[in-house]
XYZ file of C-alpha atoms in Angstrom:
635
model
C 38.217 1.005 -0.288
C 40.750 -1.721 -1.071
C 38.165 -4.468 -0.579
C 36.034 -3.370 -3.534
C 35.455 -6.082 -6.109
C 35.103 -4.735 -9.634
C 34.696 -6.269 -13.034
C 37.381 -5.976 -15.695
C 35.522 -3.472 -17.848
C 36.629 0.100 -18.281
C 33.593 1.327 -16.363
C 34.322 0.303 -12.777
C 30.695 0.879 -11.753
C 29.222 -1.768 -14.055
C 29.324 -4.076 -11.063
C 30.798 -3.262 -7.681
C 30.482 -4.704 -4.239
C 32.052 -4.968 -0.846
C 30.610 -8.077 0.710
C 31.439 -10.632 3.405
C 32.516 -14.178 2.474
C 29.813 -15.984 0.545
C 27.398 -18.169 2.503
C 25.084 -19.674 -0.142
C 21.580 -20.727 0.784
C 19.569 -22.792 -1.652
C 16.250 -21.248 -2.630
C 13.750 -23.659 -4.103
C 11.247 -22.491 -6.708
C 7.801 -23.537 -5.515
C 5.379 -25.723 -7.428
C 2.075 -23.871 -7.197
C 0.125 -26.871 -8.454
C 1.143 -29.241 -5.647
C 0.681 -28.998 -1.873
C 3.792 -29.138 0.301
C 4.101 -32.205 2.508
C 3.454 -30.289 5.729
C 0.408 -28.254 4.805
C -1.284 -26.525 7.769
C -4.932 -26.066 6.915
C -5.916 -25.600 10.559
C -7.141 -22.220 11.761
C -5.090 -20.059 14.086
C -5.886 -20.159 17.773
C -8.781 -17.855 18.811
C -9.270 -16.776 15.185
C -12.701 -18.285 14.466
C -14.725 -15.865 16.596
C -12.952 -12.817 15.181
C -13.522 -13.980 11.605
C -17.197 -14.588 12.288
C -17.377 -11.036 13.680
C -15.774 -9.743 10.475
C -17.569 -11.606 7.708
C -21.042 -12.414 9.067
C -22.192 -8.795 9.716
C -20.844 -7.755 6.307
C -22.705 -10.576 4.568
C -25.951 -9.901 6.469
C -25.863 -6.156 5.725
C -25.179 -6.812 2.039
C -27.929 -9.420 1.762
C -30.406 -7.036 3.393
C -29.526 -4.237 0.984
C -29.599 -6.483 -2.087
C -32.882 -8.029 -0.957
C -34.461 -4.611 -0.481
C -33.193 -3.396 -3.843
C -34.452 -6.572 -5.524
C -37.909 -6.157 -4.039
C -38.035 -2.605 -5.306
C -36.691 -3.308 -8.806
C -38.773 -6.484 -9.272
C -42.092 -4.659 -8.996
C -42.243 -4.380 -12.770
C -40.168 -7.462 -13.571
C -36.391 -7.915 -13.595
C -34.456 -7.328 -16.822
C -30.907 -8.363 -17.648
C -29.533 -4.904 -16.914
C -31.292 -4.819 -13.565
C -29.654 -8.115 -12.573
C -26.283 -6.691 -13.586
C -26.911 -3.595 -11.494
C -28.053 -5.657 -8.527
C -24.914 -7.785 -8.773
C -22.690 -4.702 -8.914
C -24.449 -3.234 -5.892
C -23.784 -6.409 -3.945
C -20.140 -6.633 -5.023
C -19.316 -3.037 -4.160
C -21.335 -2.886 -0.967
C -19.853 -6.003 0.645
C -16.326 -4.572 0.448
C -17.536 -1.353 2.018
C -19.209 -3.253 4.853
C -16.074 -5.343 5.390
C -14.204 -2.132 6.216
C -16.904 -1.255 8.740
C -16.729 -4.785 10.186
C -12.962 -4.448 10.524
C -13.512 -1.350 12.647
C -15.996 -3.304 14.755
C -13.454 -6.079 15.276
C -10.854 -3.486 16.279
C -13.157 -1.891 18.845
C -14.114 -5.302 20.221
C -10.434 -6.085 20.655
C -9.827 -2.812 22.451
C -12.812 -3.393 24.746
C -11.569 -6.909 25.425
C -8.317 -5.242 26.484
C -6.162 -7.360 24.207
C -2.654 -6.072 24.813
C 0.495 -6.399 22.821
C 2.831 -8.894 24.416
C 6.150 -7.505 25.574
C 8.980 -10.001 25.515
C 11.383 -10.103 28.437
C 15.004 -9.869 27.380
C 15.719 -13.079 29.298
C 13.514 -14.951 26.798
C 15.251 -13.569 23.730
C 17.776 -15.691 21.861
C 20.388 -13.501 20.102
C 20.279 -13.745 16.317
C 22.298 -12.604 13.331
C 19.993 -10.230 11.483
C 20.613 -8.749 8.031
C 19.103 -5.345 7.314
C 18.407 -5.373 3.567
C 17.842 -2.166 1.576
C 17.057 -2.933 -2.102
C 17.373 0.191 -4.257
C 16.881 1.125 -7.906
C 17.941 4.553 -9.205
C 17.135 6.187 -5.864
C 18.569 9.409 -4.421
C 21.721 8.085 -2.670
C 21.887 10.729 0.073
C 18.337 9.816 1.159
C 18.961 6.058 1.227
C 22.310 6.210 3.012
C 21.179 9.050 5.289
C 18.316 6.877 6.547
C 20.694 3.941 6.969
C 23.108 6.041 9.036
C 20.319 7.189 11.349
C 19.025 3.631 11.857
C 22.458 2.199 12.672
C 23.186 4.985 15.145
C 19.854 4.423 16.870
C 20.478 0.688 17.067
C 23.953 1.256 18.519
C 22.493 3.237 21.415
C 20.217 0.365 22.445
C 22.799 -2.286 23.275
C 20.800 -5.002 21.519
C 21.575 -8.691 22.081
C 21.180 -9.249 18.330
C 23.962 -8.767 15.799
C 22.970 -6.548 12.874
C 24.584 -6.233 9.463
C 23.411 -3.723 6.866
C 23.338 -4.555 3.155
C 22.514 -1.988 0.479
C 21.507 -4.063 -2.561
C 21.647 -1.877 -5.636
C 19.942 -2.511 -8.955
C 20.748 0.987 -10.185
C 21.212 1.368 -13.947
C 22.184 5.033 -14.028
C 25.986 5.311 -13.867
C 25.971 8.798 -12.326
C 23.653 7.638 -9.539
C 25.838 4.561 -9.071
C 28.915 6.759 -8.600
C 27.070 8.699 -5.899
C 26.051 5.411 -4.267
C 29.716 4.433 -3.978
C 30.629 7.775 -2.425
C 27.681 7.674 -0.030
C 28.529 4.131 0.976
C 32.132 5.100 1.673
C 30.825 7.807 4.027
C 28.458 5.328 5.686
C 31.240 2.790 6.116
C 33.514 5.396 7.702
C 30.844 6.537 10.194
C 29.229 3.177 11.029
C 29.109 2.449 14.783
C 31.559 -0.084 16.166
C 30.248 -3.637 15.886
C 27.995 -2.910 12.895
C 29.184 -4.197 9.536
C 27.901 -2.468 6.390
C 28.050 -3.819 2.847
C 27.140 -2.704 -0.666
C 26.512 -4.758 -3.781
C 25.491 -3.604 -7.242
C 24.232 -6.288 -9.619
C 25.627 -6.491 -13.109
C 22.176 -7.337 -14.482
C 19.001 -6.514 -12.593
C 17.010 -9.590 -13.623
C 13.603 -10.129 -11.978
C 13.566 -6.666 -10.399
C 13.252 -6.559 -6.583
C 12.491 -10.294 -6.365
C 15.714 -11.130 -8.189
C 17.643 -8.633 -6.072
C 16.624 -10.364 -2.836
C 17.054 -13.867 -4.274
C 20.588 -12.933 -5.326
C 21.401 -11.991 -1.718
C 19.724 -15.085 -0.218
C 21.476 -17.521 -2.538
C 24.797 -15.727 -2.091
C 24.929 -14.813 1.606
C 21.645 -15.852 3.254
C 22.952 -18.891 5.141
C 24.960 -16.671 7.515
C 21.868 -14.833 8.822
C 18.950 -16.296 10.736
C 16.711 -13.377 9.847
C 16.467 -10.615 7.288
C 14.658 -7.360 7.881
C 13.531 -6.065 4.481
C 13.383 -2.290 4.059
C 12.373 -0.071 1.165
C 14.533 2.758 -0.118
C 12.380 5.232 1.848
C 11.987 3.064 4.961
C 13.066 4.362 8.327
C 12.832 2.417 11.588
C 13.918 3.180 15.132
C 16.342 0.863 16.859
C 13.564 -0.054 19.281
C 11.209 -1.093 16.455
C 13.891 -3.199 14.785
C 14.747 -4.820 18.104
C 11.085 -5.543 18.858
C 10.682 -7.418 15.595
C 13.901 -9.365 16.134
C 12.881 -10.234 19.713
C 9.464 -11.489 18.576
C 10.946 -13.652 15.848
C 13.577 -15.119 18.171
C 11.076 -16.270 20.811
C 8.415 -17.549 18.384
C 9.836 -20.586 16.552
C 6.666 -20.834 14.427
C 6.939 -17.298 13.054
C 8.177 -16.994 9.486
C 7.384 -13.311 8.957
C 6.391 -10.453 11.258
C 5.070 -7.258 9.690
C 4.729 -3.802 11.238
C 2.323 -0.962 10.522
C 4.449 1.798 8.916
C 3.455 5.392 9.614
C 3.845 8.046 6.928
C 6.463 10.796 7.234
C 7.902 13.600 5.119
C 4.543 14.949 3.947
C 4.856 18.613 2.940
C 2.332 18.957 0.096
C -1.473 18.967 0.170
C -1.813 15.437 -1.198
C 0.981 13.940 0.896
C -0.416 15.527 4.073
C -3.861 14.172 3.185
C -2.409 10.651 3.025
C -0.375 11.138 6.189
C -3.259 12.434 8.292
C -5.502 9.586 7.140
C -2.781 7.009 7.858
C -2.183 8.235 11.402
C -5.707 9.268 12.450
C -7.671 6.307 11.078
C -5.179 3.716 9.866
C -4.386 2.475 13.363
C -7.999 1.343 13.843
C -8.091 -0.704 10.628
C -4.673 -2.125 11.525
C -5.963 -3.252 14.938
C -8.941 -4.942 13.305
C -6.758 -6.710 10.737
C -4.396 -7.991 13.435
C -7.333 -9.307 15.504
C -8.940 -11.399 12.782
C -5.917 -12.346 10.656
C -3.859 -13.729 13.554
C -1.203 -16.082 12.135
C -2.513 -15.658 8.587
C -1.391 -12.081 8.173
C -0.183 -10.379 5.030
C 3.075 -8.836 3.834
C 3.494 -5.426 2.202
C 7.066 -5.883 1.020
C 8.975 -3.792 3.566
C 9.472 -2.980 7.247
C 9.081 -6.666 8.091
C 11.400 -9.299 9.544
C 11.598 -12.726 7.882
C 13.164 -16.030 8.942
C 15.724 -16.480 6.177
C 15.760 -20.275 5.866
C 11.955 -20.463 6.020
C 11.684 -17.938 3.205
C 14.303 -19.707 1.090
C 12.632 -23.088 1.553
C 9.024 -22.058 0.931
C 8.736 -18.714 -0.887
C 10.709 -19.108 -4.110
C 8.501 -17.688 -6.846
C 8.030 -19.392 -10.216
C 7.255 -17.546 -13.428
C 3.673 -17.394 -14.626
C 2.692 -18.231 -18.171
C 1.727 -14.979 -19.829
C 0.295 -14.106 -23.202
C 1.547 -16.233 -26.092
C 3.294 -18.549 -23.643
C 5.792 -15.901 -22.541
C 7.201 -16.275 -19.021
C 5.848 -13.581 -16.726
C 7.352 -12.391 -13.454
C 5.078 -12.250 -10.404
C 4.995 -8.519 -9.783
C 3.138 -7.992 -6.483
C 5.256 -10.682 -4.914
C 4.833 -9.775 -1.236
C 1.238 -11.058 -0.892
C 2.236 -14.281 -2.624
C 5.318 -14.803 -0.465
C 3.217 -14.410 2.687
C 0.761 -17.003 1.398
C 3.540 -19.459 0.533
C 5.142 -19.072 3.971
C 1.802 -19.841 5.626
C 1.278 -22.752 3.213
C 4.532 -24.273 4.438
C 3.421 -24.046 8.067
C 5.012 -20.752 9.110
C 2.997 -18.093 10.906
C 2.710 -14.676 9.277
C 2.020 -12.157 12.028
C 1.064 -8.499 12.067
C 2.046 -6.300 15.026
C 0.334 -2.920 14.538
C 1.471 -1.610 17.924
C 5.178 -1.734 17.113
C 5.800 1.993 16.880
C 8.786 3.619 15.201
C 8.266 2.145 11.728
C 8.058 4.790 8.995
C 7.864 5.234 5.229
C 7.265 8.112 2.834
C 4.289 8.735 0.566
C 4.065 10.194 -2.965
C 3.877 13.967 -2.812
C 1.455 14.607 -5.684
C -1.629 13.048 -7.212
C 0.271 12.150 -10.395
C 3.084 10.437 -8.481
C 0.515 8.489 -6.467
C -1.290 7.357 -9.624
C 1.965 6.313 -11.323
C 2.853 4.133 -8.332
C -0.679 2.753 -8.288
C -0.455 1.788 -11.959
C 2.639 -0.311 -11.249
C 0.839 -2.109 -8.458
C -2.361 -2.685 -10.437
C -1.017 -5.242 -12.891
C 0.661 -7.211 -10.128
C -2.451 -7.275 -7.970
C -4.581 -8.467 -10.868
C -2.140 -11.368 -11.283
C -3.389 -12.561 -7.900
C -6.598 -13.774 -9.546
C -4.540 -16.345 -11.452
C -2.818 -17.409 -8.239
C -6.018 -18.165 -6.327
C -5.876 -21.764 -7.545
C -2.450 -22.303 -5.937
C -2.595 -25.660 -4.179
C -2.513 -25.742 -0.396
C -2.997 -22.052 0.332
C -4.729 -21.199 3.586
C -8.233 -19.748 2.956
C -7.219 -16.458 4.571
C -4.167 -16.246 2.292
C -6.507 -16.678 -0.668
C -8.659 -13.893 0.726
C -5.651 -11.554 0.905
C -4.817 -12.304 -2.739
C -8.420 -11.838 -3.814
C -8.723 -8.611 -1.836
C -5.587 -7.245 -3.521
C -7.144 -7.762 -6.948
C -10.614 -6.560 -5.975
C -9.195 -3.317 -4.592
C -8.521 -2.360 -8.221
C -11.497 -4.068 -9.876
C -13.851 -2.115 -7.643
C -13.022 1.108 -9.486
C -14.497 0.027 -12.852
C -17.385 -1.553 -10.942
C -18.079 1.717 -9.108
C -17.728 3.666 -12.334
C -20.244 1.532 -14.212
C -22.622 1.404 -11.260
C -22.601 5.150 -10.586
C -23.026 6.164 -14.218
C -25.924 3.772 -14.879
C -27.619 4.708 -11.622
C -27.252 8.358 -12.560
C -28.856 7.758 -15.940
C -31.641 5.541 -14.660
C -32.371 7.773 -11.686
C -33.769 10.680 -13.666
C -37.519 11.137 -13.704
C -37.711 13.122 -16.900
C -39.257 12.810 -20.304
C -35.819 13.590 -21.724
C -34.135 10.768 -19.857
C -31.686 9.123 -22.224
C -32.771 5.721 -20.921
C -36.344 6.410 -21.985
C -35.035 6.927 -25.492
C -33.112 3.652 -25.438
C -36.157 1.928 -23.959
C -38.006 2.461 -27.186
C -35.274 0.848 -29.261
C -33.526 -1.617 -26.955
C -35.350 -4.025 -24.609
C -32.169 -4.460 -22.536
C -32.943 -1.249 -20.678
C -35.589 -1.678 -17.990
C -38.887 0.146 -17.678
C -38.212 1.706 -14.297
C -41.081 2.071 -11.831
C -42.506 5.572 -11.471
C -41.238 5.964 -7.891
C -37.670 5.915 -9.197
C -36.639 9.532 -8.593
C -33.878 11.868 -7.594
C -34.616 11.200 -3.923
C -34.316 7.422 -4.325
C -30.947 7.797 -6.005
C -29.752 10.254 -3.386
C -30.722 7.853 -0.569
C -28.619 5.127 -2.142
C -25.666 7.506 -2.497
C -26.015 8.656 1.123
C -25.984 5.048 2.344
C -22.833 4.309 0.354
C -21.017 7.452 1.503
C -22.028 6.823 5.111
C -20.576 3.324 4.996
C -17.413 4.524 3.264
C -16.868 7.235 5.862
C -17.769 5.139 8.911
C -14.191 3.890 9.590
C -12.916 7.471 9.439
C -15.693 8.847 11.606
C -15.227 6.140 14.243
C -11.458 6.648 14.318
C -11.874 10.408 14.562
C -14.549 10.034 17.230
C -12.308 7.908 19.441
C -9.540 10.498 19.215
C -11.860 13.497 19.674
C -13.298 12.058 22.894
C -9.877 11.869 24.546
C -8.171 15.206 25.315
C -4.751 13.546 25.601
C -5.179 12.068 22.121
C -6.195 15.368 20.509
C -3.303 17.187 22.169
C -0.795 15.563 19.799
C -2.879 16.919 16.880
C -2.714 20.481 18.202
C -5.921 20.318 20.258
C -9.492 19.193 19.650
C -10.394 22.169 17.454
C -7.370 21.708 15.201
C -8.021 17.967 14.969
C -11.686 18.369 14.027
C -10.794 20.999 11.429
C -8.156 18.690 9.956
C -10.711 15.872 9.917
C -13.184 17.973 7.929
C -10.488 19.122 5.485
C -9.340 15.528 4.959
C -12.899 14.332 4.298
C -13.552 17.116 1.778
C -10.296 16.508 -0.091
C -10.773 12.735 -0.059
C -14.237 13.113 -1.598
C -12.811 15.528 -4.196
C -9.966 13.213 -5.238
C -11.929 9.933 -5.102
C -13.635 10.228 -8.548
C -10.296 11.104 -10.192
C -8.640 8.076 -8.626
C -11.607 5.926 -9.695
C -11.096 6.880 -13.343
C -7.326 6.466 -13.147
C -7.659 3.018 -11.571
C -10.226 2.045 -14.188
C -7.711 3.009 -16.886
C -4.994 1.032 -15.091
C -7.215 -2.055 -14.973
C -7.987 -1.774 -18.692
C -4.277 -1.401 -19.498
C -3.457 -4.449 -17.407
C -6.181 -6.537 -19.026
C -4.875 -5.513 -22.460
C -1.388 -6.607 -21.459
C 0.190 -3.173 -21.574
C 3.030 -3.023 -19.089
C 4.688 0.041 -17.611
C 8.456 0.471 -17.502
C 10.174 -0.252 -14.202
C 11.176 3.197 -13.004
C 12.223 4.529 -9.637
C 9.403 5.965 -7.555
C 9.381 9.738 -7.304
C 9.960 10.478 -3.610
C 10.336 14.251 -3.873
C 7.236 16.258 -4.715
C 7.440 18.569 -7.681
C 4.829 20.683 -9.435
C 4.071 19.431 -12.941
C 3.631 21.912 -15.807
C 0.132 22.640 -17.077
C 0.677 20.672 -20.292
C 1.577 17.542 -18.324
C -1.451 17.943 -16.077
C -3.799 18.298 -19.061
C -2.336 15.254 -20.858
C -2.460 13.157 -17.695
C -6.051 14.025 -16.755
C -7.707 14.392 -20.153
C -9.956 11.351 -19.605
C -11.403 12.599 -16.305
C -11.847 16.128 -17.644
C -13.588 14.932 -20.815
C -15.906 12.626 -18.895
C -16.696 15.407 -16.424
C -17.619 17.813 -19.220
C -19.848 15.180 -20.870
C -21.653 14.519 -17.586
C -21.959 18.273 -17.017
C -23.691 18.574 -20.388
C -25.973 15.721 -19.360
C -26.845 17.525 -16.148
C -27.683 20.692 -18.043
C -29.909 18.752 -20.443
C -31.669 16.866 -17.646
C -30.260 13.523 -18.795
C -28.258 12.840 -15.634
C -29.414 12.812 -12.015
C -28.379 15.830 -9.965
C -26.926 13.676 -7.171
C -23.957 13.132 -9.475
C -22.988 16.821 -9.120
C -20.136 16.260 -6.587
C -18.565 13.668 -8.871
C -19.050 15.821 -11.983
C -17.418 18.819 -10.301
C -14.452 16.714 -9.198
C -13.888 15.311 -12.694
C -14.228 18.711 -14.365
C -11.670 20.129 -11.920
C -9.218 17.224 -12.265
C -6.447 19.458 -13.607
C -6.630 22.189 -10.931
C -7.107 19.561 -8.191
C -4.002 17.774 -9.427
C -2.100 21.063 -9.404
C -3.358 21.711 -5.854
C -2.029 18.320 -4.727
C 1.568 19.507 -5.259
C 1.212 22.795 -3.369
C 3.419 22.950 -0.239
C 1.454 23.691 2.910
C 2.421 27.061 4.293
C 3.351 27.169 7.957
C 1.316 30.373 8.247
C -1.912 28.391 7.848
C -3.801 27.218 10.947
C -2.794 23.727 12.088
C -6.170 22.269 11.167
C -5.944 23.461 7.561
C -2.463 21.956 7.372
C -3.871 18.620 8.624
C -1.331 18.481 11.420
C -0.641 15.124 13.053
C 1.755 13.809 15.714
C 4.552 13.280 13.187
C 4.359 16.878 11.952
C 3.792 18.683 15.257
C 6.596 16.819 17.017
C 8.944 15.235 14.529
C 10.175 11.804 15.699
C 13.825 11.888 16.751
C 14.829 9.256 14.178
C 13.215 11.336 11.393
C 15.074 14.473 12.495
C 18.340 12.538 12.648
C 17.787 11.079 9.176
C 17.082 14.548 7.796
C 20.384 15.809 9.209
C 22.283 12.848 7.760
C 20.632 13.286 4.361
C 21.686 16.931 4.302
C 25.230 16.057 5.315
C 25.543 13.448 2.584
C 23.984 15.788 0.021
C 26.660 18.378 0.792
C 29.369 15.718 0.623
C 28.187 14.422 -2.752
C 27.858 17.921 -4.171
C 31.373 18.760 -2.986
C 32.802 15.633 -4.596
C 30.912 16.271 -7.814
C 31.838 19.951 -8.017
C 35.169 20.300 -6.165
C 36.316 23.809 -5.341
C 39.004 25.099 -7.654
């Protein structure tokens, strides 16, 4: 521990690091209003046909639906509210059909037998690769336990590349920082021969994760040709890390290569719901995205390898001008960085078939929503970045899609509520009352009924569930595929349970995202806090305070149902909102091993735990015992 560099303050943990000699790399802040000199507007090879297959069917299906709805609504003349509703139907439906088109593109790719290219070791040029783990008030035994497992797995492979691990701490809590130092000392003592490990804690954590990475690039980035960025909960096998490094080394045009992380560590109802969905259906959407995005892929901030000098030269983020002229940090920076890399001529690739890339998921509904709220404001910033000069059209689409993924919730909310109100054929219909006093509300044709509304809802649900049903169908038809889920019966049961729970939680998430959008538009920011990575049951008072809006709205709609003011097809949504508190409590319940595998939504990662996950769990436990012993020494 003699090589620790500390400041002169009494508290030695204010800033501490053990780092190699500095190798500064200049990182230029980009001008978003001017195109770079080498701006590649050309389309990726073989991409045009795949993009036609994605967008054209979605546009045709949406135009057909909107045209049919217009013909029906226009029988008695179109009002302003009807045009608003028609617009909302088009906006929401096209994003649903794009998901279905993505599945179609994926299946077309599979039928065309597009295979992942395997690089021969003779083609690979050895590189110096930095493994970067940015952390902020995380559980040290988890972070360093994962790091130990990854280094050990890499050591067994005999890779041609040279790997160095950096834990880049932005921790503000002094007690956590002390544990980080102890955990790092244990990691340093057990690191395999030939693998250097380093730790740095910043004195001030300016610009959050962006500033953390920029600090490393401008201080030590010149010594490493590539950096593999990990999250605090990331876990990757040595083979997956090597695959990414091999691909980057043999593709001189590649600036960033992203994997498809699989979810692990799911023990609660909500976490297992996310995990099963990720593994059973996510692979199909990932295949479709890889087929049509090609060299204009996206970046999700972790489990990706990046060419260091390319990133430094083209992805430096400026501040945005916020309210009252105040400088504003770009929050969802990963999408933007991918777009800037592509703008500078670098390919951004997505390799969904690189297995062995893992991450964790929030264990409860509340933890998921809290993470989602942090992402919402950043994704809405993307709307202001759409005018960035020189961006590739697909990069603009990724930015727009990131924002729309949140804006769809208020759009769905408004659309569903108005359709529910206007879809009631009753003399007590609240809209009939407003019709007499406000010409904005349309005089709906007499054939508008419960059945018409239900048909529209069925169409929407069918489209929303199509990607899941196709993914499940492909697995169910192959006995070898269902075997890793515990058999066909267990898989189909898990599929049904996942669908039911997803439908139950969807209205709650819609309201929570609508609230997040409103908060973001009003400029209300949330504090930067560490993500909760360990599920815990929240007390009843917390649940009630957190879900009061959904519960209140559900009770109001329930009263409307009882009075005949709201269409009965809204019943599933009303029930979900009324039960927001118990459903949230259910999300944190650990799944008992005594339950049948289907009810536990078993998947390959739960039935047969990956070796790297088991090793990380052992290392986490070992470090936890070590830290507890150092904190509470025996007398």
